[in-house]
PDB file of C-alpha atoms in Angstrom:
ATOM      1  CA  UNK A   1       0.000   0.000   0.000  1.00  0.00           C
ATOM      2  CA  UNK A   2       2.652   2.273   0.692  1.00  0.00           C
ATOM      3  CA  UNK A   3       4.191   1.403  -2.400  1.00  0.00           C
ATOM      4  CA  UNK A   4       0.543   2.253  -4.433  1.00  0.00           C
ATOM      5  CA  UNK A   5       0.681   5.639  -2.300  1.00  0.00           C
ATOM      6  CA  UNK A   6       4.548   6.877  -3.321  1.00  0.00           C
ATOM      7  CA  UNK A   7       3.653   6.052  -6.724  1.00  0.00           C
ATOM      8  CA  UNK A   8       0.296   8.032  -6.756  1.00  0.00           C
ATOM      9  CA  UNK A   9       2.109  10.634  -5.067  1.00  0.00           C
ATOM     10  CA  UNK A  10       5.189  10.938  -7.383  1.00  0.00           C
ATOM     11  CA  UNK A  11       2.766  10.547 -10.752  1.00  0.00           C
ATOM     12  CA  UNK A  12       0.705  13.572  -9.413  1.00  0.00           C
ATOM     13  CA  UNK A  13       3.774  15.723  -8.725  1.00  0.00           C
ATOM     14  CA  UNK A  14       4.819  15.278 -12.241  1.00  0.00           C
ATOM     15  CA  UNK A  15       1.819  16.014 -14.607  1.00  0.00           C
ATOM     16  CA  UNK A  16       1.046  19.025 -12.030  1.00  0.00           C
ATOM     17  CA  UNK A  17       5.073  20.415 -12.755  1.00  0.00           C
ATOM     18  CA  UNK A  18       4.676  19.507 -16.488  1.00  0.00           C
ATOM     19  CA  UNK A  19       1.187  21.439 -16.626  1.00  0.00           C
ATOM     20  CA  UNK A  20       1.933  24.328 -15.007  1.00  0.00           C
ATOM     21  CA  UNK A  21       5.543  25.166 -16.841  1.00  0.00           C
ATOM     22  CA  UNK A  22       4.229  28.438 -18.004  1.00  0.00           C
ATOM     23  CA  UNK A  23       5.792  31.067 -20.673  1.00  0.00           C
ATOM     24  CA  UNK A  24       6.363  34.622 -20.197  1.00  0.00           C
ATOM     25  CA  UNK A  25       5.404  36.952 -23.358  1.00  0.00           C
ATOM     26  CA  UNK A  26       6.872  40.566 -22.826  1.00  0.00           C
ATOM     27  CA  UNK A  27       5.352  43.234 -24.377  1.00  0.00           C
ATOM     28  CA  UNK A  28       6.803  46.496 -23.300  1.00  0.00           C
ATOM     29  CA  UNK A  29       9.590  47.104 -20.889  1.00  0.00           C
ATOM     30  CA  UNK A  30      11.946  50.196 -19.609  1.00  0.00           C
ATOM     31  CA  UNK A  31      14.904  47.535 -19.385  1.00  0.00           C
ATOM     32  CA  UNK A  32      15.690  43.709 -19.313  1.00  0.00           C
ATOM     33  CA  UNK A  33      18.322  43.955 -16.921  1.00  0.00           C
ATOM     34  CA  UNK A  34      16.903  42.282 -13.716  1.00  0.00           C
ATOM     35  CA  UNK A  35      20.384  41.999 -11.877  1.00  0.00           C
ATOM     36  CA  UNK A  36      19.759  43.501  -8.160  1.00  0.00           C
ATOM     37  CA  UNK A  37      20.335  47.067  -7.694  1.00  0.00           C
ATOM     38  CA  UNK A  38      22.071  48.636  -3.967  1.00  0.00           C
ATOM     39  CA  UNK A  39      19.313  49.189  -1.014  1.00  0.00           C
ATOM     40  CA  UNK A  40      18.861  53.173  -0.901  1.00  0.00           C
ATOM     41  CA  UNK A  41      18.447  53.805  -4.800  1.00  0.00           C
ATOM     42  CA  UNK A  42      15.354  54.151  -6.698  1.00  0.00           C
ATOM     43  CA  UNK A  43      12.367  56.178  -5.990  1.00  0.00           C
ATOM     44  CA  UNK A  44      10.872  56.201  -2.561  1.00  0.00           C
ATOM     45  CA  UNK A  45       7.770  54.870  -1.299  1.00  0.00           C
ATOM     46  CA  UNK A  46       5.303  56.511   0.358  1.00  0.00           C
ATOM     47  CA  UNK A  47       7.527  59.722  -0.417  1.00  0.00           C
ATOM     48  CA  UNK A  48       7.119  59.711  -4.245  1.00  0.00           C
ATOM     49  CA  UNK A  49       3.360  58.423  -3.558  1.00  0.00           C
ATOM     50  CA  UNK A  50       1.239  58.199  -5.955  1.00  0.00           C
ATOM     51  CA  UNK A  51       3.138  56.797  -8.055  1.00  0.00           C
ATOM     52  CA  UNK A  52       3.769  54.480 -11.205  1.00  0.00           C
ATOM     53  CA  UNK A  53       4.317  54.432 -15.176  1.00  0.00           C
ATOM     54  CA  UNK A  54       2.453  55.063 -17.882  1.00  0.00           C
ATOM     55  CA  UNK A  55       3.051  53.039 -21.194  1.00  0.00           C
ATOM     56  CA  UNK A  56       1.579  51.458 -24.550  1.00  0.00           C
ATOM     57  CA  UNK A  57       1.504  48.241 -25.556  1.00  0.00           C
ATOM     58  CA  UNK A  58       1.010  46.199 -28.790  1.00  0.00           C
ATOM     59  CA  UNK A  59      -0.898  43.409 -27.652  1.00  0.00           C
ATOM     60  CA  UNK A  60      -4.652  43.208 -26.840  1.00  0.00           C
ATOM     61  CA  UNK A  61      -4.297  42.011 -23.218  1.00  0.00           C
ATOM     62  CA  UNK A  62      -1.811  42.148 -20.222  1.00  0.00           C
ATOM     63  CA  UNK A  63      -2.388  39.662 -17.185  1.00  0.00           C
ATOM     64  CA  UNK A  64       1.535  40.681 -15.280  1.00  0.00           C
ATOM     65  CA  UNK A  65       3.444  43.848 -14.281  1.00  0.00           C
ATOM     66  CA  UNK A  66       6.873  43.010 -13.472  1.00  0.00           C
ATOM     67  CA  UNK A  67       8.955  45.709 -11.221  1.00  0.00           C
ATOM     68  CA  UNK A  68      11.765  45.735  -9.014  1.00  0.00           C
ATOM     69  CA  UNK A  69      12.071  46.400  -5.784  1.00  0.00           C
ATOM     70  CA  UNK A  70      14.503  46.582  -2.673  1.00  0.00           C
ATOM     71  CA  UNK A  71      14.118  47.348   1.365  1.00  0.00           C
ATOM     72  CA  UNK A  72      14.612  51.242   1.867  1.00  0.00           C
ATOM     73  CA  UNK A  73      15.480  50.664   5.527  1.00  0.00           C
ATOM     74  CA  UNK A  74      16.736  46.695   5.932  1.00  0.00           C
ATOM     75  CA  UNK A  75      17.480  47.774   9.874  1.00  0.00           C
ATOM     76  CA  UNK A  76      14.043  48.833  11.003  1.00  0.00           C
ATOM     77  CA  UNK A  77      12.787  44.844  10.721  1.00  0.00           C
ATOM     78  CA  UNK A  78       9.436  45.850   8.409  1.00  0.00           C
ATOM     79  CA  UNK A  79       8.067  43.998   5.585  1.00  0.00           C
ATOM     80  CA  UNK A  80       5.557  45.979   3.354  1.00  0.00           C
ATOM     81  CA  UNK A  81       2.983  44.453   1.014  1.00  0.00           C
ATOM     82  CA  UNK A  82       2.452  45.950  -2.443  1.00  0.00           C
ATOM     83  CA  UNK A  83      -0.512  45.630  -5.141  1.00  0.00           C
ATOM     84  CA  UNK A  84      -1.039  47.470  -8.518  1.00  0.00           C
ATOM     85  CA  UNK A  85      -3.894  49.563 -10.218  1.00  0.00           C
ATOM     86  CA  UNK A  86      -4.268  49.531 -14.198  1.00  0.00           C
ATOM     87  CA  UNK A  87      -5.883  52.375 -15.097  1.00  0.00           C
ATOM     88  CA  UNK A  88      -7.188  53.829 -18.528  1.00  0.00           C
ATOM     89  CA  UNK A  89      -7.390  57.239 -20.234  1.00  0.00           C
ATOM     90  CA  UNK A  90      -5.147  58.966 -17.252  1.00  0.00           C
ATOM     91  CA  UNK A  91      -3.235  58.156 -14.205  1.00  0.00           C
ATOM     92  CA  UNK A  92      -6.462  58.906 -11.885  1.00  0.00           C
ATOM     93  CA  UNK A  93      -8.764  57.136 -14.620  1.00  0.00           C
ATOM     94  CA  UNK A  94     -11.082  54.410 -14.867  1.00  0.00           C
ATOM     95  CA  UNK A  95      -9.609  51.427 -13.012  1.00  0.00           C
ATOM     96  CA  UNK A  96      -9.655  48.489 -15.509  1.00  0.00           C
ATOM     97  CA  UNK A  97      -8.088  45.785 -12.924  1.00  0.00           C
ATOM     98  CA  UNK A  98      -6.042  45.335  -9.476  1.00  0.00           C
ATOM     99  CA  UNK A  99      -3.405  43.121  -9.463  1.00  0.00           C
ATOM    100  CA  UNK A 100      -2.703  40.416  -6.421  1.00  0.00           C
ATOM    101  CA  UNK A 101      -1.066  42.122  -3.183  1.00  0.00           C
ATOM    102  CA  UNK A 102       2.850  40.844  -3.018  1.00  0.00           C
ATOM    103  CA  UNK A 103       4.142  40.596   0.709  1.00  0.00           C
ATOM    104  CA  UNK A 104       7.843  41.939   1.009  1.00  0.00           C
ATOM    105  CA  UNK A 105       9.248  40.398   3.865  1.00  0.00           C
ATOM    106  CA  UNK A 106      11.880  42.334   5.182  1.00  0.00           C
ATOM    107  CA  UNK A 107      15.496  42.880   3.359  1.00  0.00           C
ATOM    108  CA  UNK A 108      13.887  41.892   0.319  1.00  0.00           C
ATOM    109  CA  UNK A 109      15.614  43.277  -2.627  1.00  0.00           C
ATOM    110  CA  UNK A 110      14.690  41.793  -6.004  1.00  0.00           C
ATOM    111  CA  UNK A 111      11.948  41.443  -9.137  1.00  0.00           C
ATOM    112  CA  UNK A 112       8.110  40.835  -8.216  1.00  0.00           C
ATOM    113  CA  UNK A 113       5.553  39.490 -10.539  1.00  0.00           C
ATOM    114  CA  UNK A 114       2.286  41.520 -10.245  1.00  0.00           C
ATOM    115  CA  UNK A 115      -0.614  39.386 -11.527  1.00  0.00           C
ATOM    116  CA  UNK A 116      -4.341  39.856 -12.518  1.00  0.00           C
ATOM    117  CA  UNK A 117      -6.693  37.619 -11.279  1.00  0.00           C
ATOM    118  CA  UNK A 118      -7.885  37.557 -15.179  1.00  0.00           C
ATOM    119  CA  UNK A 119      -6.145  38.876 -18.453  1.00  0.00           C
ATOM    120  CA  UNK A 120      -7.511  42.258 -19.084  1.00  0.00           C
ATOM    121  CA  UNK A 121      -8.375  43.614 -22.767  1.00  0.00           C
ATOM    122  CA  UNK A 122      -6.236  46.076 -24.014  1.00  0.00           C
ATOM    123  CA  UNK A 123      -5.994  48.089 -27.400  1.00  0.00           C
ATOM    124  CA  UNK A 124      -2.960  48.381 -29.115  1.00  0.00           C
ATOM    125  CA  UNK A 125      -1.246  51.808 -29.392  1.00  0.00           C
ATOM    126  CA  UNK A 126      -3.296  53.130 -26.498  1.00  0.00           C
ATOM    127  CA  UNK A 127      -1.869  54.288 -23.435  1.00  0.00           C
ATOM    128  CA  UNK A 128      -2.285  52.933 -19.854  1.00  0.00           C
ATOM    129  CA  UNK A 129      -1.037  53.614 -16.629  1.00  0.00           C
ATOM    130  CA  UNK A 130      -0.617  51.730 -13.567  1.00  0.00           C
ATOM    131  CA  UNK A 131       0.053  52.839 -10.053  1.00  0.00           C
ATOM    132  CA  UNK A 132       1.958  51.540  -7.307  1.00  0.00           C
ATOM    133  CA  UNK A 133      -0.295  51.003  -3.714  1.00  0.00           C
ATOM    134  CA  UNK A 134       1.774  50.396  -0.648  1.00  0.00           C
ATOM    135  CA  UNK A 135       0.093  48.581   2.344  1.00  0.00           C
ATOM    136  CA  UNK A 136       0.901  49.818   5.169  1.00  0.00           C
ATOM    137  CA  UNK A 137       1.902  53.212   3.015  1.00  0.00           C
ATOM    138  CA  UNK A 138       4.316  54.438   5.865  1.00  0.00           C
ATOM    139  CA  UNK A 139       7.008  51.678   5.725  1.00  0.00           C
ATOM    140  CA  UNK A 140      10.286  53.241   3.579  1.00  0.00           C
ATOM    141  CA  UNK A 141      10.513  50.954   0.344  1.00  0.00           C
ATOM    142  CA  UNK A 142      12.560  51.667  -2.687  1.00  0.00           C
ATOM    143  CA  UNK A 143      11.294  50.828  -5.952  1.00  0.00           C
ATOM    144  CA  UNK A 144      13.882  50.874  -9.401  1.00  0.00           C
ATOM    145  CA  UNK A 145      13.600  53.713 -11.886  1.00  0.00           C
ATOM    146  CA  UNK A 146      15.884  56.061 -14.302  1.00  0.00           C
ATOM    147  CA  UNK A 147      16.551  57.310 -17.312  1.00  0.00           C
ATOM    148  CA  UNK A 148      15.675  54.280 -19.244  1.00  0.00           C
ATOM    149  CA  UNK A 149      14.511  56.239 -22.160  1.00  0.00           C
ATOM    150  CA  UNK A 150      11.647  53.879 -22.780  1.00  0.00           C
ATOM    151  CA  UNK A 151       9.349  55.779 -25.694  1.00  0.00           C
ATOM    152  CA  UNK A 152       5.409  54.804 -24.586  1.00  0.00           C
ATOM    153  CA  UNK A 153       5.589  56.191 -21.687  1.00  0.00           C
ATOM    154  CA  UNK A 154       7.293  58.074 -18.362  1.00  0.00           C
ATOM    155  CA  UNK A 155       7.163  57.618 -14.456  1.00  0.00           C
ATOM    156  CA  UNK A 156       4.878  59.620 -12.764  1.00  0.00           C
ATOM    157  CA  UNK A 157       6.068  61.098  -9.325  1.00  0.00           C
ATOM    158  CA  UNK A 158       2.832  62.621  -7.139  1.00  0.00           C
ATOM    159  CA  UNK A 159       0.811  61.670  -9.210  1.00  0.00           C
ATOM    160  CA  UNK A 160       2.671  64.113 -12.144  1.00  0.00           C
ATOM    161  CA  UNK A 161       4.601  62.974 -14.754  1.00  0.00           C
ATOM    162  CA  UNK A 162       8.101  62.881 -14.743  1.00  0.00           C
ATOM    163  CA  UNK A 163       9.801  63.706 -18.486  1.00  0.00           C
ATOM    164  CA  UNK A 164      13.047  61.904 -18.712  1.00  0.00           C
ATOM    165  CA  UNK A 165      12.331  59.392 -16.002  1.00  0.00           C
ATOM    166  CA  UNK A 166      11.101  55.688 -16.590  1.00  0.00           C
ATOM    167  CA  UNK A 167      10.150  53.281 -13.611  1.00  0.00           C
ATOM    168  CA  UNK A 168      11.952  49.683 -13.907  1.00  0.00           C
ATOM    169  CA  UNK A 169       9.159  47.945 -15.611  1.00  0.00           C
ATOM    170  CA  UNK A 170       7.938  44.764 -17.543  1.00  0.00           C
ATOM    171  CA  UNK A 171       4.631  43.880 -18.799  1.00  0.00           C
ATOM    172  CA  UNK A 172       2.627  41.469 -21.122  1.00  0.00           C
ATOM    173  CA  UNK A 173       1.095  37.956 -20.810  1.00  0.00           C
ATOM    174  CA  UNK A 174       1.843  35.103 -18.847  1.00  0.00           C
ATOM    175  CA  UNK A 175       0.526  31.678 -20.333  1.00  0.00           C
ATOM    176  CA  UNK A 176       0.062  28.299 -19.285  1.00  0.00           C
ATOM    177  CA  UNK A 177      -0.511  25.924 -22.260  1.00  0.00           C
ATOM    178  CA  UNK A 178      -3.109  23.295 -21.947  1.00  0.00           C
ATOM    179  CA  UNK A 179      -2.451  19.819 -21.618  1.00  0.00           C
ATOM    180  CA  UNK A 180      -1.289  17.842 -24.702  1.00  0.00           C
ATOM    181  CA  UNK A 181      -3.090  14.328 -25.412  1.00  0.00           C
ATOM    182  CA  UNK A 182       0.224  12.633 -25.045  1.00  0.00           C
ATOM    183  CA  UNK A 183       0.489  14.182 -21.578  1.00  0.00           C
ATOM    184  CA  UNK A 184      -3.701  13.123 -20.812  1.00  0.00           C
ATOM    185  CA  UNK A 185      -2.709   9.779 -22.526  1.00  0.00           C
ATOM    186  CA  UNK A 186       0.379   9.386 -20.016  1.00  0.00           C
ATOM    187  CA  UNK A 187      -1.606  10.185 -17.201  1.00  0.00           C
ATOM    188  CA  UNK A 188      -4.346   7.320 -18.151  1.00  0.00           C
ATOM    189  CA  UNK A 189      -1.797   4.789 -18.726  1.00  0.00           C
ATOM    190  CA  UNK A 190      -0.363   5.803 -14.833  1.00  0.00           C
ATOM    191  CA  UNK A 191      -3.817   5.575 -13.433  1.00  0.00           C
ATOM    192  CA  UNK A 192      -4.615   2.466 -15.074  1.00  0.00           C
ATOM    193  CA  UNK A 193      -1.100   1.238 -13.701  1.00  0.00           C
ATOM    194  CA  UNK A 194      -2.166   2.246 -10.549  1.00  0.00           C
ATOM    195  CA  UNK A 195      -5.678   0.171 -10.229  1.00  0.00           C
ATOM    196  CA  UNK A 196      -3.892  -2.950 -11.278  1.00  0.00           C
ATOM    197  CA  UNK A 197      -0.909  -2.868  -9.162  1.00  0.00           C
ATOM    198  CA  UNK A 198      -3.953  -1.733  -6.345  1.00  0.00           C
ATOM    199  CA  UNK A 199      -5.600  -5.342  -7.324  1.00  0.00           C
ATOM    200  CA  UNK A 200      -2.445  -7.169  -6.958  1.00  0.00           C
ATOM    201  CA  UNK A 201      -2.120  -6.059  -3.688  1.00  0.00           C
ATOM    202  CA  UNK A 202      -5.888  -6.590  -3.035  1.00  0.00           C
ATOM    203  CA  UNK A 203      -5.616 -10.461  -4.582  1.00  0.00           C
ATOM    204  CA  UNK A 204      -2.022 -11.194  -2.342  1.00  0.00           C
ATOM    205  CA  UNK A 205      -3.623 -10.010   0.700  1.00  0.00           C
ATOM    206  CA  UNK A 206      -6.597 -12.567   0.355  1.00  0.00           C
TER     207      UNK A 206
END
């Protein structure tokens, strides 16, 4: 039985890796270098609150905002949690979608993945905006930005842009394909292997 149960176990692990191995489909981005920066850099949250990037993409949907992010004060012991707005038409427009809240435990310097509970429709050429939301909004947390000279878009600072000045940003479409026939056919052929070794047991035991 224990045997039947490891087996089980270990089959399960595998088709659930092998289905979820997702792609990532960039549309636009301020850079693609997402080496860790030095704690203290970057613009400031809550200081430079609100805050976030405007830009405009070619595809008809976006379902992740990637940014990068590091501890503004690694000695005071605070995480910080941080969630996104996508907005349309201006930076205090309609609110098309809010991404998942991130927890930042403490020290944390690195990328995040920002997701949308649902891939939202876009139109090409268009521009959007989203906005950075700190919770709790007075715990110091850096967030990357620069002169990246990205062209559909700029930072915004106070909620005013900020010519010249790009946050660190990447955007687009995260997919997970669907499960091939071989892989459903695999599967079958493990469950099937399963029962009988189950009724071999079953028949021994008697």
């Amino acid at each position: 039985m224990k045997l039947l149960v490891v087996a089980a176990s270990a089959t399960l692990m595998w088709s659930t890796l092998a289905v979820a191995q997702g792609t990532f489909l960039y549309d636009q981005q301020s850079s693609t270098d997402e080496t860790a920066w030095p704690y203290g850099s970057g613009g400031s949250l809550p200081s430079a609150a609100p805050c976030g990037q405007s830009f405009t993409p070619t595809l008809s949907g976006i379902n992740f905002i990637r940014l990068n992010f590091n501890d503004g004060n690694p000695n005071d012991g605070l995480g910080t949690s941080v969630y996104l707005n996508l907005r349309a038409n201006s930076f205090t427009g309609t609110t098309l979608g809010t991404s998942d809240s991130v927890a930042m435990p403490n020290g944390f310097t690195g990328v995040e993945d920002f997701s949308f509970s649902s891939t939202i429709p876009l139109t090409p050429g268009t521009t959007y905006f989203f906005e950075i939301v700190e919770t709790p909004s007075w715990v110091p947390w850096n967030f990357a930005n620069g002169s990246y000279d990205y062209a559909g878009g700029y930072a915004y600072y106070r909620g005013s842009p900020a010519g010249g000045s790009d946050l660190w940003f990447r955007e687009g479409l995260y997919t997970v394909p669907e499960p091939s026939a071989a892989l459903l056919g695999l599967l079958g052929f493990g469950v099937l292997g399963l029962l009988r070794a189950r009724r071999g047991i079953e028949t021994a035991s008697t």
